[in-house]
Short mmCIF file of C-alpha atoms and ligand atoms in Angstrom, two decimals:
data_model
loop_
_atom_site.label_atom_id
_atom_site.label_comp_id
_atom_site.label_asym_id
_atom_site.label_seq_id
_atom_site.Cartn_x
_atom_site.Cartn_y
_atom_site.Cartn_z
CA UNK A 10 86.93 149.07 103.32
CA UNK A 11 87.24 145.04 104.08
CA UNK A 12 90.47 143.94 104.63
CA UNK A 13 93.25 142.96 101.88
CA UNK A 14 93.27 139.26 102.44
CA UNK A 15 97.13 137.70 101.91
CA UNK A 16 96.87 134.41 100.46
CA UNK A 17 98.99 132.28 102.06
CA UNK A 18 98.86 129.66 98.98
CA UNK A 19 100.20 131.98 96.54
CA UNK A 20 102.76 133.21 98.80
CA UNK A 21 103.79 129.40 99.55
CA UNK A 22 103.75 128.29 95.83
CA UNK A 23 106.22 131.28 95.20
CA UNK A 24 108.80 131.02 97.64
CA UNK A 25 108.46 126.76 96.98
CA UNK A 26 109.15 127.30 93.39
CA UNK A 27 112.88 129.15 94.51
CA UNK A 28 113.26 126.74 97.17
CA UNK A 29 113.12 123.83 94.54
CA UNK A 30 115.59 125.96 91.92
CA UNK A 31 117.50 126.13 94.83
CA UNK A 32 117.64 122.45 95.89
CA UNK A 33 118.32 121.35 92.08
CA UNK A 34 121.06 123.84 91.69
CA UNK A 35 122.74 121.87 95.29
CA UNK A 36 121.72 118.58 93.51
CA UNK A 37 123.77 119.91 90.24
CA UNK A 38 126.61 120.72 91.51
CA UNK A 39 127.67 119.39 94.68
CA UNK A 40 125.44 115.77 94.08
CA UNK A 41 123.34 116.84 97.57
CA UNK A 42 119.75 116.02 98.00
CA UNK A 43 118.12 118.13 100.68
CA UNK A 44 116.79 115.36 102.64
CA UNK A 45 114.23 115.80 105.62
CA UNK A 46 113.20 112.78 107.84
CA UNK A 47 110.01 113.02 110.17
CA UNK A 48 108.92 111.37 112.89
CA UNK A 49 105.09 110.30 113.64
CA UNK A 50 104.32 108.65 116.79
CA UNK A 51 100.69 107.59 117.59
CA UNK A 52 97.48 107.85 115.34
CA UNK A 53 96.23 111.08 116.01
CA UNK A 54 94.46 112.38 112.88
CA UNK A 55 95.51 116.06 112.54
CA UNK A 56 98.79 115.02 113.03
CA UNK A 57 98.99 112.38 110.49
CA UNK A 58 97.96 115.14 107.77
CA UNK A 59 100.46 117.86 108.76
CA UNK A 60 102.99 114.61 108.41
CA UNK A 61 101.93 113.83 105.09
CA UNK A 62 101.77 117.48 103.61
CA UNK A 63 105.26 117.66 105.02
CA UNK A 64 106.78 114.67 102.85
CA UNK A 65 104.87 115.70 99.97
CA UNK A 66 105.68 119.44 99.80
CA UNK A 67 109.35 117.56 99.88
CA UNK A 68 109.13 115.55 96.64
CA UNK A 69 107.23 118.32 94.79
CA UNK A 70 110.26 120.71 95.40
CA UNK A 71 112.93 117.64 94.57
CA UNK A 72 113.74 117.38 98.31
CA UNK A 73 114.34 113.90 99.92
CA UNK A 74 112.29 112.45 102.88
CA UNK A 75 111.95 109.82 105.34
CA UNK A 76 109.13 109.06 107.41
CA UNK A 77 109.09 107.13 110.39
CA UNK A 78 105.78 106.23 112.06
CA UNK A 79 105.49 104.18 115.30
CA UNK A 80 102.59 103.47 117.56
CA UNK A 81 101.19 104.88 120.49
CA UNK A 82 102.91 102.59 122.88
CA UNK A 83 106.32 102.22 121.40
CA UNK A 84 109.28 102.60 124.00
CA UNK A 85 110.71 106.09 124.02
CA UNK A 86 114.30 104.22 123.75
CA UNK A 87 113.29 102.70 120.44
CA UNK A 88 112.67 106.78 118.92
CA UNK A 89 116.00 108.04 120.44
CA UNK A 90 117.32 105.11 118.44
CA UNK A 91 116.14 106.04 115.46
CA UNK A 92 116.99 109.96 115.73
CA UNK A 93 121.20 108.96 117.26
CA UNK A 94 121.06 106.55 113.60
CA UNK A 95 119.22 109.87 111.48
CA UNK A 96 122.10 111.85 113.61
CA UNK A 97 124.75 109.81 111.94
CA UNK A 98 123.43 109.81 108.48
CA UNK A 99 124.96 112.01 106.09
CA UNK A 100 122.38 111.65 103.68
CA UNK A 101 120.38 113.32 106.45
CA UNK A 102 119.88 116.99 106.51
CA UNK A 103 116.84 118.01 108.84
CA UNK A 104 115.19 115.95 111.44
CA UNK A 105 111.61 116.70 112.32
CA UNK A 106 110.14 114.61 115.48
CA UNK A 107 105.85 115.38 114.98
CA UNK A 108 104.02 117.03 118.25
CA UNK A 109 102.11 116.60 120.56
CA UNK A 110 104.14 113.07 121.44
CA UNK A 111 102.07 110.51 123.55
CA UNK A 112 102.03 111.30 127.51
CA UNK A 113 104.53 108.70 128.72
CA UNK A 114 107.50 110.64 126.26
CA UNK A 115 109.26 113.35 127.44
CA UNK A 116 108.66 115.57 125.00
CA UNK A 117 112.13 117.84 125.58
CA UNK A 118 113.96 114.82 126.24
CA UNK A 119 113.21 113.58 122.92
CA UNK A 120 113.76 116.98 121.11
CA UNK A 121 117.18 117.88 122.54
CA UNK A 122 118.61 114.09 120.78
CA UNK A 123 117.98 115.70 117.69
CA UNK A 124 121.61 117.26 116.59
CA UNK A 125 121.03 120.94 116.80
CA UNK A 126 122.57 121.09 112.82
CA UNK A 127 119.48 119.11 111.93
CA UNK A 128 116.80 120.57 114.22
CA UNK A 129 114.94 121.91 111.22
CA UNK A 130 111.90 122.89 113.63
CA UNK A 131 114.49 125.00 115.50
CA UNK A 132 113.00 123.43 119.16
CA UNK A 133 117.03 122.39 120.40
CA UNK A 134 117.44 124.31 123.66
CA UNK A 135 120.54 125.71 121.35
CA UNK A 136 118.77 126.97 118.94
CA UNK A 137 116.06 128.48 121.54
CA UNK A 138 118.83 130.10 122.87
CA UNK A 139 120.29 131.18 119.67
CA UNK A 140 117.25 132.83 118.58
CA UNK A 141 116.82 134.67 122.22
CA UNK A 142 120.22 136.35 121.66
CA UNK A 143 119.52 137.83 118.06
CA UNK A 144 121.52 134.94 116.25
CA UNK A 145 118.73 132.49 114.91
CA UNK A 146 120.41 129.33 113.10
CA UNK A 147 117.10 127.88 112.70
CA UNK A 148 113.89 130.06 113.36
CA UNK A 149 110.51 128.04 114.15
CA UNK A 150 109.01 127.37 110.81
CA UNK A 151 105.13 128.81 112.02
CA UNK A 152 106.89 131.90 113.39
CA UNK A 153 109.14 132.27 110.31
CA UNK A 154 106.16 131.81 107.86
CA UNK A 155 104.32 134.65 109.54
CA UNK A 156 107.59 136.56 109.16
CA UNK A 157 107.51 136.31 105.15
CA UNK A 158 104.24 137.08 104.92
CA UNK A 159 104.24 140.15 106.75
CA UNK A 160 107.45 140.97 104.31
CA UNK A 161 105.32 140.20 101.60
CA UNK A 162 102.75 142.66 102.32
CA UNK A 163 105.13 145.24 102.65
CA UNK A 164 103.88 145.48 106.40
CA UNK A 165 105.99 148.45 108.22
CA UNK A 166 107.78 146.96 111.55
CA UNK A 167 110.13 149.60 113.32
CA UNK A 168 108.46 150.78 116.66
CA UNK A 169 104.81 149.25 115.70
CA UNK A 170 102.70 147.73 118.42
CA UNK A 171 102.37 143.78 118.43
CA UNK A 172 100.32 142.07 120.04
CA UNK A 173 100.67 138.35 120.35
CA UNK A 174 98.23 136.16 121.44
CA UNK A 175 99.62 132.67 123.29
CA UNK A 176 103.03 131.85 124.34
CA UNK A 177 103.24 128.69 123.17
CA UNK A 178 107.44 127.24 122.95
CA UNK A 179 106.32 126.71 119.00
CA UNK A 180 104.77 130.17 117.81
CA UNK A 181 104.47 132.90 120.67
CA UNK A 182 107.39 132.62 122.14
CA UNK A 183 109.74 132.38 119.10
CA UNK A 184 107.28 134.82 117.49
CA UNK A 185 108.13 137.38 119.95
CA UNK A 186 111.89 137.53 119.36
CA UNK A 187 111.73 137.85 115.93
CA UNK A 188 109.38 140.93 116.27
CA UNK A 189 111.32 142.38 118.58
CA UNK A 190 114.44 141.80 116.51
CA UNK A 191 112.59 144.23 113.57
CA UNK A 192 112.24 147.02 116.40
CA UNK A 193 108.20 145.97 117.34
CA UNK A 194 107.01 146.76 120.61
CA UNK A 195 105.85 143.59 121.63
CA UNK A 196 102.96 142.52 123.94
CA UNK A 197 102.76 138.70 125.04
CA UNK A 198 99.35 137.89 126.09
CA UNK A 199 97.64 134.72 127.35
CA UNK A 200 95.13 132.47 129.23
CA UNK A 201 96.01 134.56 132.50
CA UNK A 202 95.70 138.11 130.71
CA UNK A 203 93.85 140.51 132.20
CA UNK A 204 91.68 142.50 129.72
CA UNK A 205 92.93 141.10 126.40
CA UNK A 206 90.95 143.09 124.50
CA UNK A 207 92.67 146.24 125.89
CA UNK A 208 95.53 145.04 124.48
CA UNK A 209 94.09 143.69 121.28
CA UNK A 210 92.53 146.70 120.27
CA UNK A 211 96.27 148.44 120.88
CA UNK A 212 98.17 146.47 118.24
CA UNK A 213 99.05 147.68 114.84
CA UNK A 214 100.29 143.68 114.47
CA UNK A 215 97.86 140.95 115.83
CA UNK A 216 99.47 137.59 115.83
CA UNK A 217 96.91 135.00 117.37
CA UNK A 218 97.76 131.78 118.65
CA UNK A 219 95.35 130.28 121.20
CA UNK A 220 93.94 127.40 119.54
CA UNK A 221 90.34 128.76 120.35
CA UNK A 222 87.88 128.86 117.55
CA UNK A 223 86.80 132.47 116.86
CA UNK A 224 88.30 134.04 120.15
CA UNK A 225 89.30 137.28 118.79
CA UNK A 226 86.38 139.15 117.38
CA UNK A 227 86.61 142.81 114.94
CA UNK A 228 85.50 144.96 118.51
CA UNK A 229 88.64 143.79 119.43
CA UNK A 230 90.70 144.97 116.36
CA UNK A 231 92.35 148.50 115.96
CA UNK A 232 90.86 149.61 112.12
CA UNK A 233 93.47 148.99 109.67
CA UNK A 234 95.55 146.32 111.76
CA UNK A 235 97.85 143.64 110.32
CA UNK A 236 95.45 140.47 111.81
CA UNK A 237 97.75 137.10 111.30
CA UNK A 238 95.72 133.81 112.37
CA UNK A 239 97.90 130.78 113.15
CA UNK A 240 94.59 128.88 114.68
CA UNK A 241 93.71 125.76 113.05
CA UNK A 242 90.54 124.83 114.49
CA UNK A 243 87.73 121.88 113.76
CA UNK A 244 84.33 123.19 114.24
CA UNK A 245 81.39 120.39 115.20
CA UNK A 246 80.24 120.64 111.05
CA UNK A 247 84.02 119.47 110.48
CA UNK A 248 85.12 122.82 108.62
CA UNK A 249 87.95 124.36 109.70
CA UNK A 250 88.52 128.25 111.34
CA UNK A 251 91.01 129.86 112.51
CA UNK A 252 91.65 132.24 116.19
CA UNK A 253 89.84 134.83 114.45
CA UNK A 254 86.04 135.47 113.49
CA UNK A 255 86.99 135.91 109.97
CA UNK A 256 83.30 137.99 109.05
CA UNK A 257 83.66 140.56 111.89
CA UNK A 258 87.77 141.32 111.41
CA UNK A 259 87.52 141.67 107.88
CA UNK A 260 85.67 144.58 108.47
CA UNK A 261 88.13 146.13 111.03
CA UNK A 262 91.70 144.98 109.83
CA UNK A 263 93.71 146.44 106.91
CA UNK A 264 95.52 142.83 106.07
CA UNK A 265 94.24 139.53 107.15
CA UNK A 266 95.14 136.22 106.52
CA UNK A 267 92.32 133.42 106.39
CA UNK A 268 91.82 130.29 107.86
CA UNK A 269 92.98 127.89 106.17
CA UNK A 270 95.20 128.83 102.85
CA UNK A 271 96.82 131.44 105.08
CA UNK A 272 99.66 131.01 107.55
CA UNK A 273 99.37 127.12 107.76
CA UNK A 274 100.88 126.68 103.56
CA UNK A 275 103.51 129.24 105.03
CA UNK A 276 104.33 126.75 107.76
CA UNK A 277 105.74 124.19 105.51
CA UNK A 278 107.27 126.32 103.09
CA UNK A 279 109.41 127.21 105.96
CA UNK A 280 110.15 123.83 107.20
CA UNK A 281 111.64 123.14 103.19
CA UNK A 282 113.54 126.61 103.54
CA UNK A 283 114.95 125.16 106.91
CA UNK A 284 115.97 121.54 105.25
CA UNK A 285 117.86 123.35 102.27
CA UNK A 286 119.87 125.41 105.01
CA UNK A 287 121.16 122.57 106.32
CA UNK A 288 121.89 120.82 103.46
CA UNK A 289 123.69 123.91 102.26
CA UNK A 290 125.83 124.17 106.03
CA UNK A 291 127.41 120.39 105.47
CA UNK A 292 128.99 122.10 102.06
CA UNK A 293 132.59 122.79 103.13
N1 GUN B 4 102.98 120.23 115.90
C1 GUN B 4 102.33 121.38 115.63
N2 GUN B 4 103.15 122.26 114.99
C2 GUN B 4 104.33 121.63 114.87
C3 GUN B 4 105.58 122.01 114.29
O1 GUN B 4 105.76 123.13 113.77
N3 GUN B 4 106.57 121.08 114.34
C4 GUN B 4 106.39 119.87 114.92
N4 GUN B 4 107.42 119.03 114.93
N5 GUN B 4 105.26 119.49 115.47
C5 GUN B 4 104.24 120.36 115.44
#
């Protein structure tokens, strides 16, 4: 039997439409706009388009946003500006600073001036470290997304097998605590693993996370596994794909979301449910 597919669009447009309930009932009655403000530095295309989904998913749920954009070569001093004024700002709830960030930034440097109250992205050192000791104030928004939609689909945690695939700071790492904090047994693989299909074909929950078109193939699928793809890859035709060869899992795993309209609409849905939290913490 192919795989139940779980629409990460559908899923997304539900858990928006509470989100902006939510954010009118704040605006109602306390007079608070959930307001996000990003942060684009340099013209790289991909990330240009995850910048403008993000401010438009904010004004169709009746959330604020800024958006900053600055080229390539700006001084780093000029950004750290910005984010001490965005700091500052009441009006300001959540603070988003776009990655990857040109090579002569300091990437952690730049993330740890964000004010840990409006680190939306949750990628403060404080809120890493929050999240490692079971007490998330702001959980990764990929990571969180896949979270929801294995909720959605009823998925059964407690003592199952997961497998992640990459251990990146923004989705394997963070991924891994939060599966471990539902009781998974959780494997961490990447470039250096040995045998990855060995433990692959093991997991009962697949999470991959690579950035490699394709990699993991149905041989290397237990039948009936929960197969999440957070890949967003551009093949040479231009069409997108995810980590996994969509045609051979389907025929393996028991869930499976595709590439794209899976975890990616998830992704931002989370980054909205993030902004409203911290709009909702400056209430006294
Ligand atoms: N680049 C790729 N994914 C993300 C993300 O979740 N947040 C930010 N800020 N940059 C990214």
């Amino acid at each position: 039997m192919p795989a139940q597919i779980i629409d990460g669009n559908v899923l997304a447009q539900a858990v928006r439409a509470e989100l902006a309930e939510k954010a009118a009932a704040l605006k109602a009655t306390q007079g608070i706009t959930p307001c996000l403000a990003v942060i684009l530095v340099g013209e790289d295309p991909a990330s240009q388009v995850y910048v403008r989904n993000k401010v438009a998913a904010c004004e169709k749920a009746g959330f604020a946003s800024l958006k900053f954009t600055y080229p390539a070569e700006v001084e780093p001093a000029a950004v750290l500006g910005k984010i001490a004024e965005l700091n500052a700002d009441p009006a300001v709830h959540g603070i988003l600073v776009q990655l990857p960030l040109p090579p002569h930034f300091d990437a952690d440097l730049v993330l740890e001036a964000i004010d840990p109250a409006k680190d939306v992205d949750g990628f403060h050192a404080e809120n890493v470290g929050a999240l490692m000791q079971g007490k998330p104030r702001f959980i990764p928004c990929t990571p969180y997304g896949v979270m929801k939609m294995l909720e959605s689909a009823g998925v059964p945690l407690k003592g199952a097998e997961a497998v992640i695939v990459g251990r990146s700071n923004i989705v394997g790492k963070p991924m891994a605590m939060l599966l471990l904090a539902q009781d998974c047994t959780v494997t961490l693989c990447h470039s250096r693993t040995q045998d990855l299909a060995f433990h692959t074909k093991r997991a009962d929950i697949l999470v991959a996370a690579v950035g490699r078109a394709k990699m993991i193939t149905g041989d290397m699928i237990k039948p009936g596994a929960v197969v999440i793809d957070v890949g967003i890859n551009r093949l040479p035709d231009g069409k997108l794909c995810g980590d996994v060869d969509f045609d051979s899992a389907k025929e393996v795993a028991g869930f499976l979301t595709p590439v794209p309209g899976g975890v990616g609409p998830m992704t931002i849905t989370m980054l909205l449910a993030n902004t409203l939290t911290a709009a909702e913490r400056t209430l006294p």
